[in-house]
Coordinates of C-alpha atoms in Angstrom, one line a residue:
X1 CA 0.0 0.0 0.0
X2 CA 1.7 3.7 -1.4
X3 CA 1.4 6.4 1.0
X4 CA 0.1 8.3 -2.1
X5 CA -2.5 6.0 -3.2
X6 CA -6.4 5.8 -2.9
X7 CA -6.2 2.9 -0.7
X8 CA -4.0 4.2 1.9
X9 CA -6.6 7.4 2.1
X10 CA -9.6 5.3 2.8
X11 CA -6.9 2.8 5.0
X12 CA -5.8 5.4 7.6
X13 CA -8.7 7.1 9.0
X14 CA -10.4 4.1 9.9
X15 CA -6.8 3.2 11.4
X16 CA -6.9 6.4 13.2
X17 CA -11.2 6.4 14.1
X18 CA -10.2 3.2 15.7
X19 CA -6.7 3.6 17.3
X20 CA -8.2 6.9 19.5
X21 CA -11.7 5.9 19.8
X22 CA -12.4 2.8 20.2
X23 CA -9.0 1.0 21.4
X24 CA -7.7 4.1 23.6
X25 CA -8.2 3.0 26.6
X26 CA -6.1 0.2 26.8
X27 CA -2.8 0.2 26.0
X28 CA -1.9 -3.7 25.0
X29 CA -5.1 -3.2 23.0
X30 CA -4.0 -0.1 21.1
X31 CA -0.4 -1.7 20.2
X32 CA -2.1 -5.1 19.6
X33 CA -4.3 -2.7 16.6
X34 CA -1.3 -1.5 15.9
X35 CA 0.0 -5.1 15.1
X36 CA -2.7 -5.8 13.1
X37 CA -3.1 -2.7 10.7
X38 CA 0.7 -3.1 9.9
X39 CA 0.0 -6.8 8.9
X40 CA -3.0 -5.6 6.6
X41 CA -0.5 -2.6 5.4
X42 CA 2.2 -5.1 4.4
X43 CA 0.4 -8.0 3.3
X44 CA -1.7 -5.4 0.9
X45 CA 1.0 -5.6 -1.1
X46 CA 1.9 -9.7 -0.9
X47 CA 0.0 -11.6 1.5
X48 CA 2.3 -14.6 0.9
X49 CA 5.0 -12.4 3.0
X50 CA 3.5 -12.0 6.0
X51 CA 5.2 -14.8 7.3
X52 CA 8.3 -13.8 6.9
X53 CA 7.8 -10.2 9.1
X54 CA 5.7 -12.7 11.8
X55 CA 9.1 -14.8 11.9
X56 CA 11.6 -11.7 12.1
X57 CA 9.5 -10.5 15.1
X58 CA 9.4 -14.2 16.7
X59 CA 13.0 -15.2 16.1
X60 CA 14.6 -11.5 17.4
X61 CA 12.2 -11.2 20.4
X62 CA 13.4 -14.8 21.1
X63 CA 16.8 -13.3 20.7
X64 CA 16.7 -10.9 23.2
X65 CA 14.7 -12.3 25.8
X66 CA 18.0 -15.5 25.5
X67 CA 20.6 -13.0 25.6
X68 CA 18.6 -10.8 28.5
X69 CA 18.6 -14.5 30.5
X70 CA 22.4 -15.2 29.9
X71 CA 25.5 -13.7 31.3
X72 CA 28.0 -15.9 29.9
X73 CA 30.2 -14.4 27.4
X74 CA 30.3 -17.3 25.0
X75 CA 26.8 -18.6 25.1
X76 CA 25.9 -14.7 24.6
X77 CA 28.4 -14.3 21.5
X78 CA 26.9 -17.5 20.3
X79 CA 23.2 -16.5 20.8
X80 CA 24.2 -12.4 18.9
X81 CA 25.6 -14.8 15.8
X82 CA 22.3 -16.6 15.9
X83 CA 20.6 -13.7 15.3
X84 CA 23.0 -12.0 13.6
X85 CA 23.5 -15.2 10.5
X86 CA 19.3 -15.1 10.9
X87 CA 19.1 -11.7 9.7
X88 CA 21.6 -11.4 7.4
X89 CA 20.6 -14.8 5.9
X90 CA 17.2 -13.6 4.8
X91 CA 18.3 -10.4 3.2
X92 CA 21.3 -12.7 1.1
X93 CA 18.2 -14.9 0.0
X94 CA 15.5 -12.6 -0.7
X95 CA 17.6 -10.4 -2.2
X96 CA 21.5 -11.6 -3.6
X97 CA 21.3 -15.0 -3.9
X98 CA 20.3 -14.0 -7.5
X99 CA 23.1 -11.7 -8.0
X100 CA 25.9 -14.2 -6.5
X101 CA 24.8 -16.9 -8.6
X102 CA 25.1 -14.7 -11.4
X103 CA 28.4 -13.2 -10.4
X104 CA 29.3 -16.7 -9.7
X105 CA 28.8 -17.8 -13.5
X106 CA 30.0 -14.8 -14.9
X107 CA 33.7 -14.9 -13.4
X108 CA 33.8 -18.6 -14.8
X109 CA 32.9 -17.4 -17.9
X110 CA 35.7 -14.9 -18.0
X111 CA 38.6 -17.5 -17.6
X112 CA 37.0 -19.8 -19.8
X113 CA 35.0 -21.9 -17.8
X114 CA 31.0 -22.3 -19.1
X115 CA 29.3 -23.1 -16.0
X116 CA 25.4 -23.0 -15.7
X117 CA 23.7 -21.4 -13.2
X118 CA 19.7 -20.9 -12.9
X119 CA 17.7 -17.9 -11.1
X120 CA 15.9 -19.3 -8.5
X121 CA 13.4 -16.1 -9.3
X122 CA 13.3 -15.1 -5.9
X123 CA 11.0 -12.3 -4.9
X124 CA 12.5 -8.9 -3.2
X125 CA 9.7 -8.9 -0.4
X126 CA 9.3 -4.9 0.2
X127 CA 11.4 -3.2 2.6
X128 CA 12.8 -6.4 4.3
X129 CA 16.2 -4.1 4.7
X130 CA 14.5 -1.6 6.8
X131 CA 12.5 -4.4 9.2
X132 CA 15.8 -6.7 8.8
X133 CA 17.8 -4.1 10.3
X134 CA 15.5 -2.2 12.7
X135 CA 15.3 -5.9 14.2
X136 CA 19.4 -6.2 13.9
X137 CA 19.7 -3.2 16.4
X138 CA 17.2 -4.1 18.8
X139 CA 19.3 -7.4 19.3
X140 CA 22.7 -5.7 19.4
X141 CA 21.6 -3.1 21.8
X142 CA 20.2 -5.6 23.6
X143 CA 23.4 -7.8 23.2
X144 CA 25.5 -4.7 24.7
X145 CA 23.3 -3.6 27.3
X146 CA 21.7 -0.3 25.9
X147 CA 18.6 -1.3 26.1
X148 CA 16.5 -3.6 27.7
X149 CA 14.9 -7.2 26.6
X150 CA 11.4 -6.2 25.8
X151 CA 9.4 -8.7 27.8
X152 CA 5.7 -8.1 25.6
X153 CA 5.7 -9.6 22.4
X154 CA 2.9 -7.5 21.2
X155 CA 5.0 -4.2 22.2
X156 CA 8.0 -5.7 20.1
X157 CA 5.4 -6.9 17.0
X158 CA 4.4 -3.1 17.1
X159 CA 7.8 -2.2 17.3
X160 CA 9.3 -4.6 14.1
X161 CA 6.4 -4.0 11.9
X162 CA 5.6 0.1 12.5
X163 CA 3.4 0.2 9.6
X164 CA 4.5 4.0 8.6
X165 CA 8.3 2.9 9.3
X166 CA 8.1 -0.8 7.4
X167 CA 8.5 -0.4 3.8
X168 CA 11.0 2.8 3.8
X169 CA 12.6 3.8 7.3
X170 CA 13.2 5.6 8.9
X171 CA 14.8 2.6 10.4
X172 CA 14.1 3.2 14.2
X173 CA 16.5 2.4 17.2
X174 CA 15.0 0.3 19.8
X175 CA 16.4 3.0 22.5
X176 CA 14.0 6.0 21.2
X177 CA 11.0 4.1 19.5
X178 CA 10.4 0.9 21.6
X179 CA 9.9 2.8 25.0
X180 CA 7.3 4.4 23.3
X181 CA 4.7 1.3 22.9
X182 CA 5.0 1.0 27.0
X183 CA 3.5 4.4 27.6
X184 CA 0.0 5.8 27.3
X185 CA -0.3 7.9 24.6
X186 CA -2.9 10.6 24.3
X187 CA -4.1 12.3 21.2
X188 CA -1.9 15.9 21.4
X189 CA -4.0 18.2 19.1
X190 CA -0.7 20.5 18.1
X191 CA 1.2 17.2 17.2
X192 CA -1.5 16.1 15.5
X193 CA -1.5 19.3 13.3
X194 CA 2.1 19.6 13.0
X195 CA 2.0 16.0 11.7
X196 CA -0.6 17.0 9.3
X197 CA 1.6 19.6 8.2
X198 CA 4.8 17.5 7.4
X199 CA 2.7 14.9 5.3
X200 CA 1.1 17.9 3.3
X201 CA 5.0 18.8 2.6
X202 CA 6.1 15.3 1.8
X203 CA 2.6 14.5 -0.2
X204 CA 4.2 18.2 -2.3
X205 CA 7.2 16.5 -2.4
X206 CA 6.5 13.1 -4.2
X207 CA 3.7 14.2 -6.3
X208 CA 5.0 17.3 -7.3
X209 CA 8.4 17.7 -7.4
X210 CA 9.6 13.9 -7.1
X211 CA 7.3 12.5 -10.2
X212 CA 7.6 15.1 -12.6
X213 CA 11.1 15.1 -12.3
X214 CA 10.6 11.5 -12.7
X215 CA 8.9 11.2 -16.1
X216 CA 11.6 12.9 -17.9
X217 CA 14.9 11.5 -16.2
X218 CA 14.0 8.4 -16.8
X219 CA 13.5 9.8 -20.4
X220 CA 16.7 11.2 -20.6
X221 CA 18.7 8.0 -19.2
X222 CA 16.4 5.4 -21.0
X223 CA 17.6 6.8 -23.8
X224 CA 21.0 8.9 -23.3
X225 CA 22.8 7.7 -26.6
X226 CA 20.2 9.7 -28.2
X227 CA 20.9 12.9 -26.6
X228 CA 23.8 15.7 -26.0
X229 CA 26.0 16.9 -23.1
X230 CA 23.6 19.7 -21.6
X231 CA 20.8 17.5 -22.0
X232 CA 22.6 14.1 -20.3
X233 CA 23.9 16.9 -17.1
X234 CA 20.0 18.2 -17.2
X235 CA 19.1 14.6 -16.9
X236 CA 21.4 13.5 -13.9
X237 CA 19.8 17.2 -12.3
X238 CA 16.9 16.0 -12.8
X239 CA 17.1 12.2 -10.9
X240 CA 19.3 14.3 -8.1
X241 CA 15.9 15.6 -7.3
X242 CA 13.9 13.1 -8.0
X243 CA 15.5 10.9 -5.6
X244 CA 15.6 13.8 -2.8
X245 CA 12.1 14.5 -3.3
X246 CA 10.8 11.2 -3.2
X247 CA 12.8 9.5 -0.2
X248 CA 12.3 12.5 2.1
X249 CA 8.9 13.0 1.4
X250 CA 8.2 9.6 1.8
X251 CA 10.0 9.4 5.5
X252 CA 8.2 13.3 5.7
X253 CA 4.8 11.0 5.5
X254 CA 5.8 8.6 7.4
X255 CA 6.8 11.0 10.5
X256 CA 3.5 12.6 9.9
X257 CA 1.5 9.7 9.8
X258 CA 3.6 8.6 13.4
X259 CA 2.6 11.7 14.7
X260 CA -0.9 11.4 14.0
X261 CA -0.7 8.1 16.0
X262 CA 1.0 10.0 19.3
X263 CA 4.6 8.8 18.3
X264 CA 7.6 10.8 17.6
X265 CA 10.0 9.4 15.2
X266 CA 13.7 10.2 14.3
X267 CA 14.3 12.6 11.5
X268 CA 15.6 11.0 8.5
X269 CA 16.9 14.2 6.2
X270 CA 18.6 17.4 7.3
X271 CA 18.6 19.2 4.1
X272 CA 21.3 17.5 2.8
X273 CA 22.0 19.1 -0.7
X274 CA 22.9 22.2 1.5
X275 CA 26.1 20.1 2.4
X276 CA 29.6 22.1 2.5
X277 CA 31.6 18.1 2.3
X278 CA 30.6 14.0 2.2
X279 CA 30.9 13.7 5.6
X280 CA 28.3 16.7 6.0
X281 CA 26.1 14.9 3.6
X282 CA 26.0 11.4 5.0
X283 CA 25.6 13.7 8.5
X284 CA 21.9 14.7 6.6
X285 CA 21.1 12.3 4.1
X286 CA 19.2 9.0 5.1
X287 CA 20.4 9.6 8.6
X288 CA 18.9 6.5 10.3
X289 CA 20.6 4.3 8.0
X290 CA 24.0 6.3 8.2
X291 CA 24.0 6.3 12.2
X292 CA 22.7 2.7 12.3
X293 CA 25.9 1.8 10.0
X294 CA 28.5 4.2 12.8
X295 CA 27.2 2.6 15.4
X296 CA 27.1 -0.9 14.2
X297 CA 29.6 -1.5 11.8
X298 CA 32.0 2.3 11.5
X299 CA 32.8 2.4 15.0
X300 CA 33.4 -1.1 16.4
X301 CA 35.7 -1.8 13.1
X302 CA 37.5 1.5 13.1
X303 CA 38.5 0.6 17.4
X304 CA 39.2 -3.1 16.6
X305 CA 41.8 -2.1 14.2
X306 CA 43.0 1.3 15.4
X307 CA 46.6 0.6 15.5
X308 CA 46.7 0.7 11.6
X309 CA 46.5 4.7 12.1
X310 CA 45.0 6.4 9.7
X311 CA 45.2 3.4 7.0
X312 CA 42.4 2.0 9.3
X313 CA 40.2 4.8 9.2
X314 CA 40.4 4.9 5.7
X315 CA 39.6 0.8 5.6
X316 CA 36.5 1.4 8.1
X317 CA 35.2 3.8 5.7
X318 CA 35.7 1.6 2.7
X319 CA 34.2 -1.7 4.1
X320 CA 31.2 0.6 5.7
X321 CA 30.2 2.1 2.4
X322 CA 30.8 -1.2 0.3
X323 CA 28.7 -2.4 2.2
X324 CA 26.1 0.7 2.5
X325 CA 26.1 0.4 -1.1
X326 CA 25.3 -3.6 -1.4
X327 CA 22.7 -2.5 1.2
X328 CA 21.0 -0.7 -1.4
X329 CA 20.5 -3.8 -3.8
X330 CA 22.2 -6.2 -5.7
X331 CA 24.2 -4.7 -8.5
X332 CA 27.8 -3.3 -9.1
X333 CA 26.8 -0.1 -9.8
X334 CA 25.1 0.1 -6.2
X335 CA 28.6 -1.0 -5.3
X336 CA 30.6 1.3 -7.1
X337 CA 28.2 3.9 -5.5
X338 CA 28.9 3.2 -2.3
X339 CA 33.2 2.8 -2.3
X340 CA 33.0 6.2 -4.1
X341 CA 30.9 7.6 -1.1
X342 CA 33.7 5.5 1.1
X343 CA 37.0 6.7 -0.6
X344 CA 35.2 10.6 -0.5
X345 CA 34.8 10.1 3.0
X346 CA 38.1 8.6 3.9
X347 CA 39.7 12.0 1.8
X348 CA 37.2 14.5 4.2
X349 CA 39.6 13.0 7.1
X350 CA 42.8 12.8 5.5
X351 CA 42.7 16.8 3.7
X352 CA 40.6 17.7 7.3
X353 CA 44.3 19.7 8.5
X354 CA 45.1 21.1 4.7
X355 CA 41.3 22.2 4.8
X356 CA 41.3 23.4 7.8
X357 CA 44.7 25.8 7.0
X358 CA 43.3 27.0 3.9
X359 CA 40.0 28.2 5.4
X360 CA 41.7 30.2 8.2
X361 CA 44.0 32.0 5.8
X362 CA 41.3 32.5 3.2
X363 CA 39.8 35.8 4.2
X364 CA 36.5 35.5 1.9
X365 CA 35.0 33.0 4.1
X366 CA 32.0 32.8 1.9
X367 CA 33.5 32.0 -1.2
X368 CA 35.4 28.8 0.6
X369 CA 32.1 27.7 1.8
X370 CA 30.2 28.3 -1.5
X371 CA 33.1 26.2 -3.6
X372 CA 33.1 23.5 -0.8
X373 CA 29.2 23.2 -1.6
X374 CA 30.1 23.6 -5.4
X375 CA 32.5 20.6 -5.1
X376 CA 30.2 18.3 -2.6
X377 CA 27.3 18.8 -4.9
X378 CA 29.2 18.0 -8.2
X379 CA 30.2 14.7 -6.8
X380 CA 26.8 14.2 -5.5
X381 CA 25.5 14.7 -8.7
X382 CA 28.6 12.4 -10.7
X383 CA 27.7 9.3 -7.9
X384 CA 23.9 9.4 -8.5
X385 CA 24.3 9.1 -12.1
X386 CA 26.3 5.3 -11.2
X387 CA 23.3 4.6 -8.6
X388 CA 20.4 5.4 -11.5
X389 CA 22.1 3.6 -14.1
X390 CA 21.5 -0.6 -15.0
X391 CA 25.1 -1.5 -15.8
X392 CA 28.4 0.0 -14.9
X393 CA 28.7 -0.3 -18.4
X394 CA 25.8 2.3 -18.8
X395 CA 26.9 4.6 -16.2
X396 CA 30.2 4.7 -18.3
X397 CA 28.5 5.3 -21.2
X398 CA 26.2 8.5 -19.9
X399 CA 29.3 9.9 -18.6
X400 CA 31.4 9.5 -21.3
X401 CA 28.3 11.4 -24.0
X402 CA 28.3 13.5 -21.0
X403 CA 31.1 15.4 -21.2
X404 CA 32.1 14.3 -24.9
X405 CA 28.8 16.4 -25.6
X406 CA 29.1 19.1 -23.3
X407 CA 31.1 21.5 -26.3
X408 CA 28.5 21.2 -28.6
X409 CA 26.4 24.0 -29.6
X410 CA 23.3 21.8 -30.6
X411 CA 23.6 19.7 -27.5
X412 CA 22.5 23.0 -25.6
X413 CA 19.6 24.1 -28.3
X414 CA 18.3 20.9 -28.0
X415 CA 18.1 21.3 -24.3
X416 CA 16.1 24.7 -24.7
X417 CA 14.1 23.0 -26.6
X418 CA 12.9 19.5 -24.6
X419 CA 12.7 22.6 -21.6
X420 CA 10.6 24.5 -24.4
X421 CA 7.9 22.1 -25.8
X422 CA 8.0 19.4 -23.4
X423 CA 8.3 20.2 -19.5
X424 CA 7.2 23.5 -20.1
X425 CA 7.6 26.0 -17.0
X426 CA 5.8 24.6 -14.4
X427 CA 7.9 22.1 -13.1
X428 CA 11.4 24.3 -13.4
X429 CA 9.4 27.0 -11.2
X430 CA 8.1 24.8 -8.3
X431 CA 11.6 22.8 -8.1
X432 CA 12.9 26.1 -8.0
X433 CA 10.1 27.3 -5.4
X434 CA 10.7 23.7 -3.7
X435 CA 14.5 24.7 -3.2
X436 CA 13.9 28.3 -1.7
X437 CA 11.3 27.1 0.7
X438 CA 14.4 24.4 1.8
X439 CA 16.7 27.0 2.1
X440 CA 14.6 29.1 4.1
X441 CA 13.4 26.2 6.3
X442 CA 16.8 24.6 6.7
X443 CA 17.1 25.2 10.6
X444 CA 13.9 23.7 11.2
X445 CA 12.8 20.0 10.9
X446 CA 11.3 20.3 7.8
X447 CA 10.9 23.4 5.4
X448 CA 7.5 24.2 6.7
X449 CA 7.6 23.3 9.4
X450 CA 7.3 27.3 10.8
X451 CA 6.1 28.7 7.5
X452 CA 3.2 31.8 8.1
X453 CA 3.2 30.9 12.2
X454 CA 3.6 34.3 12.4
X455 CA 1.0 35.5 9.6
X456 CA -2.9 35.9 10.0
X457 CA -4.4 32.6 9.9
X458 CA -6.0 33.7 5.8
X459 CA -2.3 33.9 4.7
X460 CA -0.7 30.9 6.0
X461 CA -3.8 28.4 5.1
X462 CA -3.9 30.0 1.6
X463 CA -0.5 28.5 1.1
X464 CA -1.5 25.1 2.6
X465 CA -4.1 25.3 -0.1
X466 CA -2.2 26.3 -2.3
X467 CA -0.2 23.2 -2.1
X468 CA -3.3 21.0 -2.3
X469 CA -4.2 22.2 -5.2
X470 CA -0.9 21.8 -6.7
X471 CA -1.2 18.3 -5.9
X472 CA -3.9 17.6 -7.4
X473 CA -3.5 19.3 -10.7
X474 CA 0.2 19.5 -10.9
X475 CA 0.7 15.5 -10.1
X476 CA 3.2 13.7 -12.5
X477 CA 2.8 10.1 -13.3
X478 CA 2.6 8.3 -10.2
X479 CA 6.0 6.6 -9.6
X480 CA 6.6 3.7 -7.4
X481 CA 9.0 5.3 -4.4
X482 CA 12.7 4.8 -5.6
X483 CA 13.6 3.4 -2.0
X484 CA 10.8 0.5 -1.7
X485 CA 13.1 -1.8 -4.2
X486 CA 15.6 -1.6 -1.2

């Protein structure tokens, strides 16, 4: 079930109708609702799946009610890899085993070898790597002592299967959301509006700005042998904020929709194309899944092999986002992606000192921190066209018209002209409108998040409506969110 979809509008008033007025006044009640809406949520999209989120909360509530009970250091370790081989075993089934076996083939192949291998035609069950790893970190905080064993099983089914949070984060940690199901919540009329307010921004964001953009990037990259330099660059602009718009208006719904139901729920973007360096982009882009990978994988490999010096900062960073990247599906260019992201990150630290000297002699202070944001942005740009692409080999490809293109007078006029008689003016001026409303909301949580508080109640509601109108008569084709195929 899309957030944006005619089911999910009829589906979440009578979830809400029920959740504060008919099972409010017991607690266990009200998360055992919870447990079953999420089910009906998931399984609207593949029934056949529900048993695989009913296991995942069984086998890691097992998990940490064992490693709650135990104090031996062995039998502990044992019971973590337990869980740890569990989790990690159904995301390399649902979603590599394909890809290995190919992989598998294809390096025979190369040295000569003609080996057959079949697809099992495996089916990628919807955001099993958000569940799989909000799971993951309950049992290693548990496993570490940050948090405690939950003892309810319905509290930790509400947790694992969160229906706002399940099929696209923000992946939760057990420390900040799982209290939350043990307290009585009561319906907060200004959170309530506020989370109102941040879906209407994120419903803006996908509809909007996220599937226009959509219809003609993919245009441009389905068929970029056909077209020049300006128009390939216009085309990776285009998917930079397509993919911006659609993942953070998605998690903007989903904190909404949390809110709605008396939870409050980690922020998962900080404006992040607003970043001055890598580091300050992985500090605002998907932030759950970036902190989940510090804590879990950064920081216990960086310590384990600190003696290495800088050489093992710059491997932490390497195997984090190789991994980061292969978290994002099964395909080099994922891959690629991500030890780009890692080698960028690994150059933030070593150049830190040289940066650092060069900012305090520069006197134009503005000018460092607008090429900094220049440079971040350009590679930003470069690494998404890898991500969007099928093959390495067609990422290569873009690149290479990309810039072969770029001196060619034609390449620009026929740019003009797909901006001319195809997308015509409205989508340029509310990306453009989109972006200044970022910029000026870009201390808050999310751009309007304070827009017209100030302003007689006619102003500011004009502009909601505003929006809702725009939504409704300015809606690309409706594209499936980028992030569910993760």
């Amino acid at each position: 079930m899309l957030f944006n979809s005619l089911d999910f509008a009829v589906f979440f008033p009578i979830v809400f109708i029920v959740y504060w007025f008919v099972v409010n006044r017991k607690l266990q009640l009200q998360n055992l609702f919870i447990v079953l809406a999420s089910f009906v949520f998931y399984g609207w999209w593949d029934w056949r799946f529900l048993a695989l989120l009913f296991s995942s909360c069984v086998v890691n509530y097992v998990a940490g009610r064992l490693l709650s009970a135990r104090n031996e250091k062995p039998v502990r370790r044992l019971l973590l890899w337990t869980a740890v081989v569990y989790n990690i075993g159904l995301l390399v089934v649902f979603k590599y085993l394909n890809f290995f076996i190919g992989s598998f083939v294809s390096a025979f192949t190369f040295f000569g070898l003609n080996i057959t291998g079949g697809s099992l035609n495996i089916i990628l069950p919807v955001g099993i790597s958000f569940f799989t790893f909000q799971a993951l970190g309950y049992v290693l905080d548990v496993y570490r002592r940050n948090v405690e064993m939950e003892r309810n099983f319905i509290s930790f089914s509400a947790y694992v299967s969160f229906f706002p949070l399940i099929l696209a984060g923000p992946i939760e940690r057990a420390t900040h959301l799982l209290p939350q199901f043990s307290q009585k919540r009561t319906f907060d009329y200004s959170k309530a509006t506020d989370g109102l307010r941040q879906i209407l921004w994120g419903l803006f964001k996908k509809i909007v700005i996220a599937d226009n953009c959509a219809e003609y990037a993919n245009l441009i990259f389905n068929n970029s042998v056909d077209y020049g330099g300006s128009t390939l660059v216009f085309g990776a602009l285009l998917y930079t904020v397509q993919i911006y718009a659609d993942f953070s208006g998605y998690s903007d719904i989903a904190i909404g929709v949390s809110r709605l139901l008396g939870f409050d729920v980690l922020r998962n973007f900080n404006f992040p194309y607003f970043s001055v360096s890598v580091a300050d982009f992985w500090r605002r882009w998907h932030i759950a899944l970036s902190f989940w990978l510090r804590d879990y994988l950064y920081n216990p490999l960086s310590v384990k092999i600190r003696r290495w010096g800088m050489k093992g900062i710059v491997f932490s960073f390497f195997i984090t986002f190789l991994l980061c990247g292969l978290w994002h599906g099964a395909n080099y260019t994922f891959i690629v992606w991500g030890v780009l992201h890692g080698l960028a990150l690994a150059w933030d630290v070593i150049s830190f000192k040289y940066r650092k000297k060069i900012k305090k002699n520069l006197k134009k202070l503005n000018l460092y921190n607008f090429l900094s944001w220049l440079i971040t942005f350009t590679f930003i740009v470069f690494t998404w066209i890898i991500f969007r692409a099928d093959t390495i080999r067609e990422a290569a490809d873009f690149i290479k018209n990309m810039f072969s293109g770029l001196l060619i007078k034609s390449s620009y006029i026929e740019t003009l002209n797909l901006l001319r008689w195809e997308i015509g003016l409205i989508i340029p001026v509310f990306t453009l409108l989109f972006f200044l409303l970022e910029w000026l909301g870009r201390k808050q949580q999310y751009a309007i998040e304070n827009l017209g508080m100030k302003w007689k109640r006619f102003f500011r509601w004009a502009i909601y409506y505003v929006m809702v109108f725009a939504i409704l008569y300015f809606s690309g084709k409706e594209q499936q969110f980028i992030y569910f195929q993760f």
